[in-house]
C-alpha positions as a printed Julia matrix, in Angstrom:
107×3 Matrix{Float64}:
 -139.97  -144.48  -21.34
 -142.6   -142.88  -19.98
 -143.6   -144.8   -17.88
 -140.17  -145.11  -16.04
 -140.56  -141.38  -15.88
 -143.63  -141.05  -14.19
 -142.73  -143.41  -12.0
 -139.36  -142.4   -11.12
 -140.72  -138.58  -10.94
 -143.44  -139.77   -8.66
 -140.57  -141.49   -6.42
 -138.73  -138.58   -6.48
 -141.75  -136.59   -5.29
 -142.55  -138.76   -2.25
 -139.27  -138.38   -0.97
 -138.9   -135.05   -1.34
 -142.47  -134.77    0.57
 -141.63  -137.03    3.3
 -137.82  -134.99    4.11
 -139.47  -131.53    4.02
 -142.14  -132.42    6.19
 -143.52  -131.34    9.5
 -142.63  -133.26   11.48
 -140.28  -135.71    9.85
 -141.19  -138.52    8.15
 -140.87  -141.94   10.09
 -140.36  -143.79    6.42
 -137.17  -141.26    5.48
 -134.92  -144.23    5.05
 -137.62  -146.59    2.63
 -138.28  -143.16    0.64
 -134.71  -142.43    0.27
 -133.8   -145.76   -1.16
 -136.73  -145.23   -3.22
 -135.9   -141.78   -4.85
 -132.25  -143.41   -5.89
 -134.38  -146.28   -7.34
 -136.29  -143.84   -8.68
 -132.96  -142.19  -10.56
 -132.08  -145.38  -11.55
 -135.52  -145.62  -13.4
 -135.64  -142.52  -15.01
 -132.0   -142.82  -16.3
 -133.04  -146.67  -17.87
 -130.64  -148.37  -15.85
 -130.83  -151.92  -14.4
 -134.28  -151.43  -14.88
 -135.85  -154.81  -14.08
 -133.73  -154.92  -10.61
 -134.5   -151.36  -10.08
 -138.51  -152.42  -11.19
 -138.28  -155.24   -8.55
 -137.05  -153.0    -5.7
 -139.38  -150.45   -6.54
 -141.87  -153.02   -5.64
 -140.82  -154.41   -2.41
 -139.95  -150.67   -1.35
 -143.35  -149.24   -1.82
 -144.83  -152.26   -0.36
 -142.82  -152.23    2.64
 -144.06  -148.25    2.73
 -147.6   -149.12    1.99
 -147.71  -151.52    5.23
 -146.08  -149.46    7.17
 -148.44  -146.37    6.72
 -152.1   -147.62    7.19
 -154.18  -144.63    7.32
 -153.24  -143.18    3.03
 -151.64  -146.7     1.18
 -153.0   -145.44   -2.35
 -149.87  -143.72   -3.84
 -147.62  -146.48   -2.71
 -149.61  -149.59   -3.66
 -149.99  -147.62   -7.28
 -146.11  -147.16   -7.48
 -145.63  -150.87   -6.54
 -147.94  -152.12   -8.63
 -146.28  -149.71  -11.98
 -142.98  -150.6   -10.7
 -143.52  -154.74  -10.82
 -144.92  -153.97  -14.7
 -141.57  -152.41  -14.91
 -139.55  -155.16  -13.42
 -141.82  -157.29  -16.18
 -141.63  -155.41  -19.08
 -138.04  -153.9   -19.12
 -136.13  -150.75  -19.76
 -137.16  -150.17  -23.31
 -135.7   -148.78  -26.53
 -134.65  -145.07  -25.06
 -132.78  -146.59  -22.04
 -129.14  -146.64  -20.72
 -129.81  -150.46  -20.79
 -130.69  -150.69  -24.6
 -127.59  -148.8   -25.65
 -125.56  -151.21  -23.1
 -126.6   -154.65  -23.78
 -128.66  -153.85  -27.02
 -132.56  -154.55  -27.32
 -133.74  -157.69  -26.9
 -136.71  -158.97  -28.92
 -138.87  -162.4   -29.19
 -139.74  -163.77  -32.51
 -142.27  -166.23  -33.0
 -141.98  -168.38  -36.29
 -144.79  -168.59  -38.42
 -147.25  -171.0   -38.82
């Protein structure tokens, strides 16, 4: 859960730095679709597919803007471990489809 948080906040933050900007932000539409990603991560929802495009998004950003890639290569790297690892027990998914977990048999 926290870790969708962060990320989601940290989303949420870029956009909001990119729209209020002087003068305005060239990526507005890739941050945009990122913040509602971003809601969609911090709620627990679809959080694999919301992972997965939080990965391509902040790739596609950190391509695009050469000079300061740090922030979005972290986000995209977080947000594949998120595709990966799932939404979690204290998620909108959990309560939806229930929580899925492995069991290995013993040896």
């Amino acid at each position: 859960m926290i870790q969708r948080v962060l990320v989601g906040g940290g989303l949420l933050y870029c956009d909001f730095a990119c729209l209020s900007g002087k003068p305005a932000c060239r990526l507005a539409i890739p941050q945009s679709i990122g913040a509602l990603v971003g809601v969609l991560l911090i709620a627990g929802l679809w959080t694999p597919i919301a992972g997965a495009l939080v990965a391509g998004i902040e790739a596609w950003i950190a391509l695009s803007a050469p000079p300061a890639p740090g922030i979005p290569v972290a986000l995209a790297v977080l947000g594949s471990t998120l595709a990966m690892i799932g939404p979690g027990t204290w998620s909108v998914d959990a309560r939806l489809y229930g929580r899925k977990r492995i069991a290995l048999p013993d040896s």
